Amino acid sequence: EAGVTQFPSHSVIEKGQTVTLRCDPISGHDNLYWYRRVMGKEIKFLLHFVKESKQDESGMPNNRFLAERTGGTYSTLKVQPAELEDSGVYFCASSQTGGAPDTQYFGPGTRLTVL
Amino acid sequence: AQTVTQSQPEMSVQEAETVTLSCTYDTSENNYYLFWYKQPPSRQMILVIRQEAYKQQNATENRFSVNFQKAAKSFSLKISDSQLGDTAMYFCAFMKFTNYGGSQGNLIFGKGTKLSVKP
């Protein structure tokens, strides 16, 4: 069974540009989460999808971040326009409803550098 | 708001020895879950062990065990017979029960402890 995949693994962009990160969850997992780790700080929750619906987006930092999950499959996280403080590693995780608690399986992350 | 604190940024241990990583948390919730995740240098984070707060018995997974002290809000991880492959970043995480799912929800992480196992 394929794990959670993320693309790209690294992205270097300039301030003001747009970047789109993609996450493919494990097949059949209804829950999809985005997290971010800024250098030297904790991994922070961004948002949670259940299928195609946003269940909790309380962690999204501002309206420059837009997440979508088309058809309840893969998800994209777009940052537009990117700022220096957006640099960090963006993790995606997925889980299958039914566990107690659901075990979240993480992808390898996308390292974003904004210059 | 819940917080998770890992007070040891880095630790090292000799191969085959035992090491304990500490984690404390703060919450007013009564029902919640606690986790230890491991992120080896290859970056994929994997679940090591989990504990339900309502269970008094400490969770164990092979060489990994926890010491869960609910009143003290402490959740330490003990690794016995350390192996070179245990070298990784270890994250303690908290998940509260949610109204919409019960067992789903976002994880709240500590800053992590970098563990090095030396031959």
Short mmCIF file of C-alpha atoms in Angstrom, two decimals:
data_model
loop_
_atom_site.label_atom_id
_atom_site.label_comp_id
_atom_site.label_asym_id
_atom_site.label_seq_id
_atom_site.Cartn_x
_atom_site.Cartn_y
_atom_site.Cartn_z
CA GLU A 1 0.00 0.00 0.00
CA ALA A 2 1.42 3.37 -0.99
CA GLY A 3 1.94 5.87 1.78
CA VAL A 4 1.15 9.55 1.86
CA THR A 5 3.04 11.35 -0.89
CA GLN A 6 3.81 15.01 -1.26
CA PHE A 7 5.05 17.06 -4.17
CA PRO A 8 7.40 18.79 -4.56
CA SER A 9 9.92 17.70 -1.96
CA HIS A 10 11.59 21.10 -2.10
CA SER A 11 10.51 24.47 -3.45
CA VAL A 12 12.49 27.69 -3.55
CA ILE A 13 10.60 30.80 -4.57
CA GLU A 14 10.90 34.53 -4.23
CA LYS A 15 8.77 36.68 -2.02
CA GLY A 16 5.55 37.57 -3.78
CA GLN A 17 5.43 34.49 -5.95
CA THR A 18 2.84 31.73 -5.78
CA VAL A 19 3.49 28.14 -4.81
CA THR A 20 1.18 25.15 -4.81
CA LEU A 21 1.90 22.10 -2.71
CA ARG A 22 0.22 18.80 -3.34
CA CYS A 23 -0.62 15.91 -1.07
CA ASP A 24 -1.88 12.48 -2.07
CA PRO A 25 -3.28 10.64 0.95
CA ILE A 26 -3.43 6.92 1.43
CA SER A 27 -6.22 5.53 -0.70
CA GLY A 28 -9.48 5.29 1.22
CA HIS A 29 -8.50 7.75 3.93
CA ASP A 30 -11.27 10.28 4.45
CA ASN A 31 -9.28 12.51 6.76
CA LEU A 32 -6.52 14.72 5.44
CA TYR A 33 -4.51 17.16 7.54
CA TRP A 34 -2.00 19.87 6.75
CA TYR A 35 0.69 20.88 9.25
CA ARG A 36 3.64 23.22 9.09
CA ARG A 37 6.93 23.39 10.92
CA VAL A 38 8.73 26.70 10.88
CA MET A 39 12.43 26.52 11.73
CA GLY A 40 13.02 25.98 15.44
CA LYS A 41 9.36 25.84 16.33
CA GLU A 42 6.70 23.23 16.88
CA ILE A 43 4.82 21.48 14.13
CA LYS A 44 1.58 23.43 13.87
CA PHE A 45 -1.79 22.30 12.59
CA LEU A 46 -3.17 24.18 9.59
CA LEU A 47 -6.40 22.45 8.61
CA HIS A 48 -8.37 19.24 8.43
CA PHE A 49 -10.45 17.87 5.57
CA VAL A 50 -13.05 15.16 5.89
CA LYS A 51 -13.47 13.98 2.34
CA GLU A 52 -13.84 17.21 0.34
CA SER A 53 -15.13 19.35 3.22
CA LYS A 54 -13.05 21.55 5.46
CA GLN A 55 -13.76 20.29 8.96
CA ASP A 56 -11.40 22.60 10.81
CA GLU A 57 -9.33 25.38 9.33
CA SER A 58 -8.56 27.18 12.55
CA GLY A 59 -4.83 26.88 12.03
CA MET A 60 -4.63 28.63 8.68
CA PRO A 61 -2.43 31.68 9.31
CA ASN A 62 -4.11 34.12 6.94
CA ASN A 63 -5.99 34.45 3.66
CA ARG A 64 -2.83 34.03 1.61
CA PHE A 65 -3.23 30.31 2.20
CA LEU A 66 -5.84 28.37 0.26
CA ALA A 67 -6.42 24.64 0.62
CA GLU A 68 -8.58 22.47 -1.56
CA ARG A 69 -9.39 18.82 -1.77
CA THR A 70 -10.96 18.00 -5.08
CA GLY A 71 -13.35 15.07 -5.01
CA GLY A 72 -12.10 14.03 -1.62
CA THR A 73 -8.88 12.64 -3.04
CA TYR A 74 -5.66 14.65 -3.28
CA SER A 75 -5.29 18.07 -1.72
CA THR A 76 -3.45 21.22 -2.69
CA LEU A 77 -2.22 24.05 -0.52
CA LYS A 78 -1.57 27.28 -2.34
CA VAL A 79 0.33 30.20 -0.90
CA GLN A 80 -0.25 33.45 -2.76
CA PRO A 81 1.65 35.71 -2.47
CA ALA A 82 4.39 34.01 -0.48
CA GLU A 83 6.13 35.89 2.31
CA LEU A 84 9.47 35.21 4.01
CA GLU A 85 7.77 33.88 7.15
CA ASP A 86 6.05 31.16 5.12
CA SER A 87 9.34 29.26 4.87
CA GLY A 88 9.25 25.91 6.59
CA VAL A 89 8.34 22.28 6.09
CA TYR A 90 4.74 21.53 5.19
CA PHE A 91 3.49 18.11 6.20
CA CYS A 92 0.40 16.31 5.09
CA ALA A 93 -1.18 13.44 6.99
CA SER A 94 -4.13 11.19 6.38
CA SER A 95 -6.19 8.85 8.49
CA GLN A 96 -9.03 6.42 8.11
CA THR A 97 -12.13 7.07 10.17
CA GLY A 98 -12.91 4.21 12.49
CA GLY A 99 -9.84 3.90 14.60
CA ALA A 100 -9.88 5.03 18.18
CA PRO A 101 -8.02 7.24 17.87
CA ASP A 102 -7.41 7.53 14.17
CA THR A 103 -3.74 7.03 13.42
CA GLN A 104 -2.41 9.80 11.25
CA TYR A 105 0.09 8.75 8.60
CA PHE A 106 2.46 11.46 7.54
CA GLY A 107 4.02 12.28 4.23
CA PRO A 108 7.69 13.21 3.88
CA GLY A 109 6.92 16.92 3.78
CA THR A 110 7.62 19.75 1.36
CA ARG A 111 10.42 22.09 2.32
CA LEU A 112 9.47 25.60 1.21
CA THR A 113 12.04 28.36 1.11
CA VAL A 114 10.91 31.89 0.38
CA LEU A 115 13.74 34.27 -0.54
CA ALA B 1 -5.38 25.95 24.91
CA GLN B 2 -3.32 22.79 25.02
CA THR B 3 0.46 22.89 25.02
CA VAL B 4 3.10 20.20 24.83
CA THR B 5 6.60 20.68 26.21
CA GLN B 6 9.67 18.60 25.48
CA SER B 7 12.44 19.93 27.67
CA GLN B 8 15.32 18.00 26.08
CA PRO B 9 16.25 19.42 22.67
CA GLU B 10 18.96 16.79 22.17
CA MET B 11 19.97 13.53 23.78
CA SER B 12 22.40 10.75 23.07
CA VAL B 13 22.61 7.15 24.20
CA GLN B 14 24.95 4.25 23.64
CA GLU B 15 23.73 1.36 21.59
CA ALA B 16 21.96 -1.31 23.70
CA GLU B 17 21.36 1.09 26.58
CA THR B 18 18.08 2.57 27.77
CA VAL B 19 17.02 6.17 27.34
CA THR B 20 13.99 8.13 28.51
CA LEU B 21 12.58 11.14 26.69
CA SER B 22 10.40 13.48 28.68
CA CYS B 23 7.16 15.19 27.72
CA THR B 24 4.73 17.27 29.72
CA TYR B 25 1.50 18.78 28.56
CA ASP B 26 -1.12 21.17 29.74
CA THR B 27 -4.83 20.72 29.20
CA SER B 28 -8.14 21.10 30.94
CA GLU B 29 -9.60 18.20 28.95
CA ASN B 30 -10.34 14.92 30.65
CA ASN B 31 -10.51 12.74 27.53
CA TYR B 32 -7.62 12.89 25.11
CA TYR B 33 -4.87 10.90 23.45
CA LEU B 34 -1.11 11.14 23.60
CA PHE B 35 1.37 10.03 21.00
CA TRP B 36 5.05 9.68 20.33
CA TYR B 37 6.10 10.10 16.71
CA LYS B 38 9.55 9.42 15.31
CA GLN B 39 11.09 11.23 12.35
CA PRO B 40 14.30 9.59 11.09
CA PRO B 41 16.72 11.61 8.99
CA SER B 42 14.82 10.52 5.86
CA ARG B 43 12.00 12.81 7.11
CA GLN B 44 8.92 10.54 7.05
CA MET B 45 7.29 10.75 10.47
CA ILE B 46 5.91 7.52 11.87
CA LEU B 47 3.87 6.66 14.92
CA VAL B 48 5.82 4.96 17.69
CA ILE B 49 3.25 4.54 20.41
CA ARG B 50 -0.03 6.00 21.63
CA GLN B 51 -1.90 6.21 24.92
CA GLU B 52 -5.55 6.82 25.68
CA ALA B 53 -5.94 9.09 28.69
CA TYR B 54 -8.72 6.99 30.15
CA LYS B 55 -6.48 3.93 30.32
CA GLN B 56 -4.38 3.63 33.43
CA GLN B 57 -2.12 0.94 31.98
CA ASN B 58 0.97 2.26 30.27
CA ALA B 59 1.22 1.47 26.57
CA THR B 60 4.04 -0.76 25.33
CA GLU B 61 5.25 -1.54 21.82
CA ASN B 62 8.19 -3.92 21.79
CA ARG B 63 11.21 -1.88 23.01
CA PHE B 64 9.16 1.27 23.43
CA SER B 65 7.09 2.00 26.51
CA VAL B 66 5.57 5.04 28.11
CA ASN B 67 5.21 6.28 31.65
CA PHE B 68 1.88 8.08 31.68
CA GLN B 69 1.17 10.13 34.78
CA LYS B 70 -2.19 11.79 34.21
CA ALA B 71 -2.28 13.85 37.38
CA ALA B 72 1.19 15.19 36.71
CA LYS B 73 0.40 15.60 32.98
CA SER B 74 3.55 13.74 32.10
CA PHE B 75 4.09 11.30 29.23
CA SER B 76 7.66 10.05 28.94
CA LEU B 77 8.97 7.57 26.39
CA LYS B 78 11.42 4.85 27.34
CA ILE B 79 13.47 3.13 24.66
CA SER B 80 15.11 -0.07 25.81
CA ASP B 81 18.04 -1.77 24.10
CA SER B 82 18.62 1.26 21.88
CA GLN B 83 19.52 0.55 18.26
CA LEU B 84 21.28 2.68 15.66
CA GLY B 85 18.00 2.85 13.75
CA ASP B 86 16.40 4.65 16.69
CA THR B 87 18.39 7.75 15.77
CA ALA B 88 15.69 10.28 14.94
CA MET B 89 13.75 13.30 16.01
CA TYR B 90 11.05 12.29 18.51
CA PHE B 91 7.88 14.30 18.84
CA CYS B 92 5.38 14.10 21.65
CA ALA B 93 1.84 14.99 20.56
CA PHE B 94 -1.59 15.54 22.09
CA MET B 95 -5.01 15.06 20.54
CA LYS B 96 -8.22 16.01 22.27
CA PHE B 97 -11.60 14.46 21.70
CA THR B 98 -13.55 16.44 19.16
CA ASN B 99 -17.25 17.11 19.03
CA TYR B 100 -17.53 15.97 15.46
CA GLY B 101 -15.58 12.79 15.49
CA GLY B 102 -14.45 11.76 18.92
CA SER B 103 -11.27 10.15 17.74
CA GLN B 104 -10.32 12.53 14.96
CA GLY B 105 -8.63 15.81 15.36
CA ASN B 106 -5.51 17.77 14.95
CA LEU B 107 -2.33 16.89 16.75
CA ILE B 108 -0.57 19.39 18.99
CA PHE B 109 3.16 18.79 18.97
CA GLY B 110 6.09 19.55 21.19
CA LYS B 111 9.29 20.96 19.69
CA GLY B 112 10.89 17.54 19.54
CA THR B 113 13.93 15.80 20.98
CA LYS B 114 16.78 14.83 18.70
CA LEU B 115 18.05 11.45 19.78
CA SER B 116 21.38 10.09 18.65
CA VAL B 117 22.27 6.45 19.25
CA LYS B 118 26.01 5.96 19.28
CA PRO B 119 27.76 2.68 18.43
#
